[in-house]
């Protein structure tokens, strides 16, 4: 059953700029992905996905509250199913989709491009949907996602000045 989606809420992971949130290398025993990392953060906060939705998508993720992550290298990765109610914007979860871009306030060009493509694809699926930053919701005192979503939209979804992470900074924040 498709949910009625009224808004897309953009978040950041509030982790150091350029830190990928991968641990180890693929094949290593301790290898973890950003999906698993953020899932563990949200498990600690007590978020729980419903078993029925885990069967539909990403069964190993017990908690993650977002629907999409945008990795430092620009990959768009699905977490919760778009028709699964998220846990990312109190009071607005029932009718929203949550996107989390990895970083604090500077993002790679690949991330900006991925965000543009993801938002445009969701706008095609949900015509007229509102696009907001987490901090743009009434009553929110957080600064997440630490950039001005309205200005980004008004500028044609181009990377925002002062919020572009240079490639040579990637991975140096570990
Ligand atoms: Zn947020």
JSON list of C-alpha atoms and ligand atoms in Angstrom, two decimals:
[
{"chain": "A", "resi": 1, "resn": "UNK", "atom": "CA", "xyz": [0.00, 0.00, 0.00]},
{"chain": "A", "resi": 2, "resn": "UNK", "atom": "CA", "xyz": [1.58, 3.25, -1.12]},
{"chain": "A", "resi": 3, "resn": "UNK", "atom": "CA", "xyz": [1.84, 5.98, 1.48]},
{"chain": "A", "resi": 4, "resn": "UNK", "atom": "CA", "xyz": [0.72, 9.52, 0.85]},
{"chain": "A", "resi": 5, "resn": "UNK", "atom": "CA", "xyz": [3.94, 11.54, 0.78]},
{"chain": "A", "resi": 6, "resn": "UNK", "atom": "CA", "xyz": [3.67, 15.26, 1.52]},
{"chain": "A", "resi": 7, "resn": "UNK", "atom": "CA", "xyz": [7.30, 16.14, 2.07]},
{"chain": "A", "resi": 8, "resn": "UNK", "atom": "CA", "xyz": [10.87, 15.04, 1.68]},
{"chain": "A", "resi": 9, "resn": "UNK", "atom": "CA", "xyz": [13.04, 15.89, 4.67]},
{"chain": "A", "resi": 10, "resn": "UNK", "atom": "CA", "xyz": [16.79, 16.30, 4.14]},
{"chain": "A", "resi": 11, "resn": "UNK", "atom": "CA", "xyz": [19.14, 15.47, 7.01]},
{"chain": "A", "resi": 12, "resn": "UNK", "atom": "CA", "xyz": [22.88, 15.19, 7.51]},
{"chain": "A", "resi": 13, "resn": "UNK", "atom": "CA", "xyz": [24.59, 12.53, 9.60]},
{"chain": "A", "resi": 14, "resn": "UNK", "atom": "CA", "xyz": [26.37, 15.23, 11.65]},
{"chain": "A", "resi": 15, "resn": "UNK", "atom": "CA", "xyz": [29.57, 13.17, 11.43]},
{"chain": "A", "resi": 16, "resn": "UNK", "atom": "CA", "xyz": [32.92, 14.80, 10.55]},
{"chain": "A", "resi": 17, "resn": "UNK", "atom": "CA", "xyz": [33.07, 16.12, 6.99]},
{"chain": "A", "resi": 18, "resn": "UNK", "atom": "CA", "xyz": [34.77, 13.61, 4.70]},
{"chain": "A", "resi": 19, "resn": "UNK", "atom": "CA", "xyz": [34.46, 10.66, 7.06]},
{"chain": "A", "resi": 20, "resn": "UNK", "atom": "CA", "xyz": [32.92, 7.89, 4.98]},
{"chain": "A", "resi": 21, "resn": "UNK", "atom": "CA", "xyz": [31.46, 5.88, 7.91]},
{"chain": "A", "resi": 22, "resn": "UNK", "atom": "CA", "xyz": [32.85, 2.69, 6.41]},
{"chain": "A", "resi": 23, "resn": "UNK", "atom": "CA", "xyz": [34.90, 0.63, 8.87]},
{"chain": "A", "resi": 24, "resn": "UNK", "atom": "CA", "xyz": [37.51, -1.78, 7.58]},
{"chain": "A", "resi": 25, "resn": "UNK", "atom": "CA", "xyz": [37.60, -3.19, 4.07]},
{"chain": "A", "resi": 26, "resn": "UNK", "atom": "CA", "xyz": [35.12, -5.48, 2.28]},
{"chain": "A", "resi": 27, "resn": "UNK", "atom": "CA", "xyz": [35.94, -9.04, 3.29]},
{"chain": "A", "resi": 28, "resn": "UNK", "atom": "CA", "xyz": [37.39, -8.01, 6.67]},
{"chain": "A", "resi": 29, "resn": "UNK", "atom": "CA", "xyz": [35.69, -9.50, 9.69]},
{"chain": "A", "resi": 30, "resn": "UNK", "atom": "CA", "xyz": [35.05, -6.03, 11.13]},
{"chain": "A", "resi": 31, "resn": "UNK", "atom": "CA", "xyz": [33.86, -4.46, 7.86]},
{"chain": "A", "resi": 32, "resn": "UNK", "atom": "CA", "xyz": [30.78, -2.30, 8.31]},
{"chain": "A", "resi": 33, "resn": "UNK", "atom": "CA", "xyz": [28.95, 0.04, 5.95]},
{"chain": "A", "resi": 34, "resn": "UNK", "atom": "CA", "xyz": [27.44, 3.46, 6.66]},
{"chain": "A", "resi": 35, "resn": "UNK", "atom": "CA", "xyz": [24.00, 1.77, 6.58]},
{"chain": "A", "resi": 36, "resn": "UNK", "atom": "CA", "xyz": [25.09, -0.52, 9.41]},
{"chain": "A", "resi": 37, "resn": "UNK", "atom": "CA", "xyz": [26.79, 2.31, 11.29]},
{"chain": "A", "resi": 38, "resn": "UNK", "atom": "CA", "xyz": [23.72, 4.55, 11.29]},
{"chain": "A", "resi": 39, "resn": "UNK", "atom": "CA", "xyz": [21.50, 1.55, 12.01]},
{"chain": "A", "resi": 40, "resn": "UNK", "atom": "CA", "xyz": [23.54, 1.03, 15.19]},
{"chain": "A", "resi": 41, "resn": "UNK", "atom": "CA", "xyz": [23.17, 4.72, 16.18]},
{"chain": "A", "resi": 42, "resn": "UNK", "atom": "CA", "xyz": [19.41, 4.44, 15.81]},
{"chain": "A", "resi": 43, "resn": "UNK", "atom": "CA", "xyz": [19.28, 1.11, 17.67]},
{"chain": "A", "resi": 44, "resn": "UNK", "atom": "CA", "xyz": [20.86, 2.87, 20.65]},
{"chain": "A", "resi": 45, "resn": "UNK", "atom": "CA", "xyz": [18.14, 5.52, 20.42]},
{"chain": "A", "resi": 46, "resn": "UNK", "atom": "CA", "xyz": [15.49, 2.78, 20.54]},
{"chain": "A", "resi": 47, "resn": "UNK", "atom": "CA", "xyz": [14.20, 3.00, 16.98]},
{"chain": "A", "resi": 48, "resn": "UNK", "atom": "CA", "xyz": [12.66, -0.24, 15.73]},
{"chain": "A", "resi": 49, "resn": "UNK", "atom": "CA", "xyz": [11.63, -1.35, 12.25]},
{"chain": "A", "resi": 50, "resn": "UNK", "atom": "CA", "xyz": [8.60, -3.58, 11.92]},
{"chain": "A", "resi": 51, "resn": "UNK", "atom": "CA", "xyz": [9.35, -7.22, 11.03]},
{"chain": "A", "resi": 52, "resn": "UNK", "atom": "CA", "xyz": [6.96, -7.06, 8.07]},
{"chain": "A", "resi": 53, "resn": "UNK", "atom": "CA", "xyz": [8.98, -4.25, 6.49]},
{"chain": "A", "resi": 54, "resn": "UNK", "atom": "CA", "xyz": [12.29, -5.88, 7.29]},
{"chain": "A", "resi": 55, "resn": "UNK", "atom": "CA", "xyz": [11.13, -8.85, 5.25]},
{"chain": "A", "resi": 56, "resn": "UNK", "atom": "CA", "xyz": [10.45, -6.51, 2.31]},
{"chain": "A", "resi": 57, "resn": "UNK", "atom": "CA", "xyz": [13.74, -4.58, 2.38]},
{"chain": "A", "resi": 58, "resn": "UNK", "atom": "CA", "xyz": [17.11, -4.75, 4.18]},
{"chain": "A", "resi": 59, "resn": "UNK", "atom": "CA", "xyz": [16.17, -7.42, 6.78]},
{"chain": "A", "resi": 60, "resn": "UNK", "atom": "CA", "xyz": [19.45, -7.05, 8.67]},
{"chain": "A", "resi": 61, "resn": "UNK", "atom": "CA", "xyz": [18.76, -3.39, 9.51]},
{"chain": "A", "resi": 62, "resn": "UNK", "atom": "CA", "xyz": [16.76, -3.35, 12.74]},
{"chain": "A", "resi": 63, "resn": "UNK", "atom": "CA", "xyz": [16.46, 0.36, 13.42]},
{"chain": "A", "resi": 64, "resn": "UNK", "atom": "CA", "xyz": [17.67, 2.90, 10.86]},
{"chain": "A", "resi": 65, "resn": "UNK", "atom": "CA", "xyz": [15.12, 5.70, 10.60]},
{"chain": "A", "resi": 66, "resn": "UNK", "atom": "CA", "xyz": [15.93, 7.09, 7.14]},
{"chain": "A", "resi": 67, "resn": "UNK", "atom": "CA", "xyz": [14.78, 5.96, 3.72]},
{"chain": "A", "resi": 68, "resn": "UNK", "atom": "CA", "xyz": [17.93, 6.91, 1.81]},
{"chain": "A", "resi": 69, "resn": "UNK", "atom": "CA", "xyz": [21.56, 7.62, 2.58]},
{"chain": "A", "resi": 70, "resn": "UNK", "atom": "CA", "xyz": [23.93, 9.51, 0.31]},
{"chain": "A", "resi": 71, "resn": "UNK", "atom": "CA", "xyz": [27.45, 8.22, 0.82]},
{"chain": "A", "resi": 72, "resn": "UNK", "atom": "CA", "xyz": [30.52, 10.45, 0.65]},
{"chain": "A", "resi": 73, "resn": "UNK", "atom": "CA", "xyz": [31.46, 8.98, -2.75]},
{"chain": "A", "resi": 74, "resn": "UNK", "atom": "CA", "xyz": [27.98, 9.81, -4.07]},
{"chain": "A", "resi": 75, "resn": "UNK", "atom": "CA", "xyz": [26.17, 6.46, -3.89]},
{"chain": "A", "resi": 76, "resn": "UNK", "atom": "CA", "xyz": [22.46, 6.65, -3.10]},
{"chain": "A", "resi": 77, "resn": "UNK", "atom": "CA", "xyz": [21.58, 3.73, -0.83]},
{"chain": "A", "resi": 78, "resn": "UNK", "atom": "CA", "xyz": [18.12, 2.63, 0.27]},
{"chain": "A", "resi": 79, "resn": "UNK", "atom": "CA", "xyz": [17.42, 1.91, 3.94]},
{"chain": "A", "resi": 80, "resn": "UNK", "atom": "CA", "xyz": [13.71, 1.82, 4.87]},
{"chain": "A", "resi": 81, "resn": "UNK", "atom": "CA", "xyz": [11.26, 1.17, 2.06]},
{"chain": "A", "resi": 82, "resn": "UNK", "atom": "CA", "xyz": [9.59, 4.38, 0.83]},
{"chain": "A", "resi": 83, "resn": "UNK", "atom": "CA", "xyz": [6.21, 3.06, 1.94]},
{"chain": "A", "resi": 84, "resn": "UNK", "atom": "CA", "xyz": [7.51, 2.22, 5.40]},
{"chain": "A", "resi": 85, "resn": "UNK", "atom": "CA", "xyz": [7.02, 5.00, 7.97]},
{"chain": "A", "resi": 86, "resn": "UNK", "atom": "CA", "xyz": [10.40, 6.42, 8.93]},
{"chain": "A", "resi": 87, "resn": "UNK", "atom": "CA", "xyz": [11.88, 7.66, 12.21]},
{"chain": "A", "resi": 88, "resn": "UNK", "atom": "CA", "xyz": [13.66, 10.91, 11.37]},
{"chain": "A", "resi": 89, "resn": "UNK", "atom": "CA", "xyz": [11.31, 13.87, 11.87]},
{"chain": "A", "resi": 90, "resn": "UNK", "atom": "CA", "xyz": [9.12, 13.76, 14.94]},
{"chain": "A", "resi": 91, "resn": "UNK", "atom": "CA", "xyz": [5.52, 14.59, 14.12]},
{"chain": "A", "resi": 92, "resn": "UNK", "atom": "CA", "xyz": [6.14, 14.34, 10.36]},
{"chain": "A", "resi": 93, "resn": "UNK", "atom": "CA", "xyz": [7.16, 10.75, 9.85]},
{"chain": "A", "resi": 94, "resn": "UNK", "atom": "CA", "xyz": [3.81, 9.39, 8.67]},
{"chain": "A", "resi": 95, "resn": "UNK", "atom": "CA", "xyz": [3.79, 11.38, 5.44]},
{"chain": "A", "resi": 96, "resn": "UNK", "atom": "CA", "xyz": [7.45, 12.04, 4.74]},
{"chain": "A", "resi": 97, "resn": "UNK", "atom": "CA", "xyz": [10.55, 10.47, 3.28]},
{"chain": "A", "resi": 98, "resn": "UNK", "atom": "CA", "xyz": [13.88, 11.01, 5.07]},
{"chain": "A", "resi": 99, "resn": "UNK", "atom": "CA", "xyz": [17.17, 11.41, 3.24]},
{"chain": "A", "resi": 100, "resn": "UNK", "atom": "CA", "xyz": [20.46, 11.57, 5.13]},
{"chain": "A", "resi": 101, "resn": "UNK", "atom": "CA", "xyz": [23.56, 12.95, 3.46]},
{"chain": "A", "resi": 102, "resn": "UNK", "atom": "CA", "xyz": [26.75, 11.75, 5.16]},
{"chain": "A", "resi": 103, "resn": "UNK", "atom": "CA", "xyz": [28.77, 14.62, 6.65]},
{"chain": "A", "resi": 104, "resn": "UNK", "atom": "CA", "xyz": [28.26, 17.69, 8.81]},
{"chain": "A", "resi": 105, "resn": "UNK", "atom": "CA", "xyz": [28.13, 20.78, 6.61]},
{"chain": "A", "resi": 106, "resn": "UNK", "atom": "CA", "xyz": [30.40, 20.09, 3.63]},
{"chain": "A", "resi": 107, "resn": "UNK", "atom": "CA", "xyz": [29.59, 17.49, 1.02]},
{"chain": "A", "resi": 108, "resn": "UNK", "atom": "CA", "xyz": [31.39, 16.22, -2.07]},
{"chain": "A", "resi": 109, "resn": "UNK", "atom": "CA", "xyz": [30.34, 17.28, -5.56]},
{"chain": "A", "resi": 110, "resn": "UNK", "atom": "CA", "xyz": [29.30, 13.66, -6.08]},
{"chain": "A", "resi": 111, "resn": "UNK", "atom": "CA", "xyz": [26.98, 13.96, -3.07]},
{"chain": "A", "resi": 112, "resn": "UNK", "atom": "CA", "xyz": [25.45, 17.20, -4.31]},
{"chain": "A", "resi": 113, "resn": "UNK", "atom": "CA", "xyz": [24.87, 15.61, -7.72]},
{"chain": "A", "resi": 114, "resn": "UNK", "atom": "CA", "xyz": [23.37, 12.49, -6.13]},
{"chain": "A", "resi": 115, "resn": "UNK", "atom": "CA", "xyz": [21.07, 14.61, -3.95]},
{"chain": "A", "resi": 116, "resn": "UNK", "atom": "CA", "xyz": [19.86, 16.50, -7.03]},
{"chain": "A", "resi": 117, "resn": "UNK", "atom": "CA", "xyz": [19.15, 13.27, -8.91]},
{"chain": "A", "resi": 118, "resn": "UNK", "atom": "CA", "xyz": [17.41, 11.62, -5.95]},
{"chain": "A", "resi": 119, "resn": "UNK", "atom": "CA", "xyz": [15.22, 14.66, -5.25]},
{"chain": "A", "resi": 120, "resn": "UNK", "atom": "CA", "xyz": [14.28, 15.00, -8.92]},
{"chain": "A", "resi": 121, "resn": "UNK", "atom": "CA", "xyz": [13.37, 11.34, -9.11]},
{"chain": "A", "resi": 122, "resn": "UNK", "atom": "CA", "xyz": [11.19, 11.64, -5.99]},
{"chain": "A", "resi": 123, "resn": "UNK", "atom": "CA", "xyz": [9.59, 14.82, -7.35]},
{"chain": "A", "resi": 124, "resn": "UNK", "atom": "CA", "xyz": [8.64, 12.83, -10.46]},
{"chain": "A", "resi": 125, "resn": "UNK", "atom": "CA", "xyz": [7.10, 10.10, -8.32]},
{"chain": "A", "resi": 126, "resn": "UNK", "atom": "CA", "xyz": [5.37, 12.51, -5.91]},
{"chain": "A", "resi": 127, "resn": "UNK", "atom": "CA", "xyz": [4.41, 15.61, -7.91]},
{"chain": "A", "resi": 128, "resn": "UNK", "atom": "CA", "xyz": [4.15, 18.75, -5.78]},
{"chain": "A", "resi": 129, "resn": "UNK", "atom": "CA", "xyz": [5.96, 17.20, -2.82]},
{"chain": "A", "resi": 130, "resn": "UNK", "atom": "CA", "xyz": [7.53, 19.74, -0.45]},
{"chain": "A", "resi": 131, "resn": "UNK", "atom": "CA", "xyz": [11.31, 19.59, -0.02]},
{"chain": "A", "resi": 132, "resn": "UNK", "atom": "CA", "xyz": [12.58, 20.79, 3.35]},
{"chain": "A", "resi": 133, "resn": "UNK", "atom": "CA", "xyz": [15.62, 20.58, 5.57]},
{"chain": "A", "resi": 134, "resn": "UNK", "atom": "CA", "xyz": [15.05, 19.02, 8.97]},
{"chain": "A", "resi": 135, "resn": "UNK", "atom": "CA", "xyz": [15.60, 22.42, 10.61]},
{"chain": "A", "resi": 136, "resn": "UNK", "atom": "CA", "xyz": [12.85, 23.89, 8.42]},
{"chain": "A", "resi": 137, "resn": "UNK", "atom": "CA", "xyz": [10.14, 21.90, 10.19]},
{"chain": "A", "resi": 138, "resn": "UNK", "atom": "CA", "xyz": [8.12, 23.76, 12.83]},
{"chain": "A", "resi": 139, "resn": "UNK", "atom": "CA", "xyz": [9.43, 23.31, 16.36]},
{"chain": "A", "resi": 140, "resn": "UNK", "atom": "CA", "xyz": [12.80, 21.86, 15.36]},
{"chain": "A", "resi": 141, "resn": "UNK", "atom": "CA", "xyz": [15.71, 23.42, 17.23]},
{"chain": "A", "resi": 142, "resn": "UNK", "atom": "CA", "xyz": [18.45, 21.37, 15.49]},
{"chain": "A", "resi": 143, "resn": "UNK", "atom": "CA", "xyz": [20.54, 22.89, 12.71]},
{"chain": "A", "resi": 144, "resn": "UNK", "atom": "CA", "xyz": [20.43, 19.71, 10.56]},
{"chain": "A", "resi": 145, "resn": "UNK", "atom": "CA", "xyz": [21.25, 19.49, 7.63]},
{"chain": "A", "resi": 146, "resn": "UNK", "atom": "CA", "xyz": [23.44, 22.59, 8.23]},
{"chain": "A", "resi": 147, "resn": "UNK", "atom": "CA", "xyz": [22.73, 24.14, 4.83]},
{"chain": "A", "resi": 148, "resn": "UNK", "atom": "CA", "xyz": [19.87, 26.18, 3.41]},
{"chain": "A", "resi": 149, "resn": "UNK", "atom": "CA", "xyz": [17.65, 23.78, 1.45]},
{"chain": "A", "resi": 150, "resn": "UNK", "atom": "CA", "xyz": [15.46, 26.61, 0.12]},
{"chain": "A", "resi": 151, "resn": "UNK", "atom": "CA", "xyz": [18.52, 28.40, -1.27]},
{"chain": "A", "resi": 152, "resn": "UNK", "atom": "CA", "xyz": [19.74, 25.16, -2.84]},
{"chain": "A", "resi": 153, "resn": "UNK", "atom": "CA", "xyz": [16.36, 24.64, -4.54]},
{"chain": "A", "resi": 154, "resn": "UNK", "atom": "CA", "xyz": [16.21, 28.28, -5.67]},
{"chain": "A", "resi": 155, "resn": "UNK", "atom": "CA", "xyz": [19.70, 27.95, -7.16]},
{"chain": "A", "resi": 156, "resn": "UNK", "atom": "CA", "xyz": [18.67, 25.06, -9.40]},
{"chain": "A", "resi": 157, "resn": "UNK", "atom": "CA", "xyz": [20.03, 22.37, -7.03]},
{"chain": "A", "resi": 158, "resn": "UNK", "atom": "CA", "xyz": [23.65, 23.31, -7.64]},
{"chain": "A", "resi": 159, "resn": "UNK", "atom": "CA", "xyz": [26.30, 22.72, -4.94]},
{"chain": "A", "resi": 160, "resn": "UNK", "atom": "CA", "xyz": [26.00, 25.49, -2.34]},
{"chain": "A", "resi": 161, "resn": "UNK", "atom": "CA", "xyz": [28.96, 27.82, -1.91]},
{"chain": "A", "resi": 162, "resn": "UNK", "atom": "CA", "xyz": [30.78, 27.13, 1.33]},
{"chain": "A", "resi": 163, "resn": "UNK", "atom": "CA", "xyz": [29.38, 23.62, 1.56]},
{"chain": "A", "resi": 164, "resn": "UNK", "atom": "CA", "xyz": [31.52, 21.79, -0.99]},
{"chain": "A", "resi": 165, "resn": "UNK", "atom": "CA", "xyz": [34.05, 19.30, 0.33]},
{"chain": "A", "resi": 166, "resn": "UNK", "atom": "CA", "xyz": [37.19, 19.06, -1.77]},
{"chain": "A", "resi": 167, "resn": "UNK", "atom": "CA", "xyz": [37.98, 15.52, -2.91]},
{"chain": "A", "resi": 168, "resn": "UNK", "atom": "CA", "xyz": [41.38, 15.61, -1.20]},
{"chain": "A", "resi": 169, "resn": "UNK", "atom": "CA", "xyz": [39.62, 16.02, 2.17]},
{"chain": "A", "resi": 170, "resn": "UNK", "atom": "CA", "xyz": [37.71, 12.79, 1.78]},
{"chain": "A", "resi": 171, "resn": "UNK", "atom": "CA", "xyz": [38.70, 10.12, 4.24]},
{"chain": "A", "resi": 172, "resn": "UNK", "atom": "CA", "xyz": [41.13, 12.40, 6.03]},
{"chain": "A", "resi": 173, "resn": "UNK", "atom": "CA", "xyz": [38.71, 13.02, 8.87]},
{"chain": "A", "resi": 174, "resn": "UNK", "atom": "CA", "xyz": [38.97, 9.49, 10.28]},
{"chain": "B", "resi": 1, "resn": "LIG", "atom": "ZN1", "xyz": [18.00, 15.70, 10.89]}
]
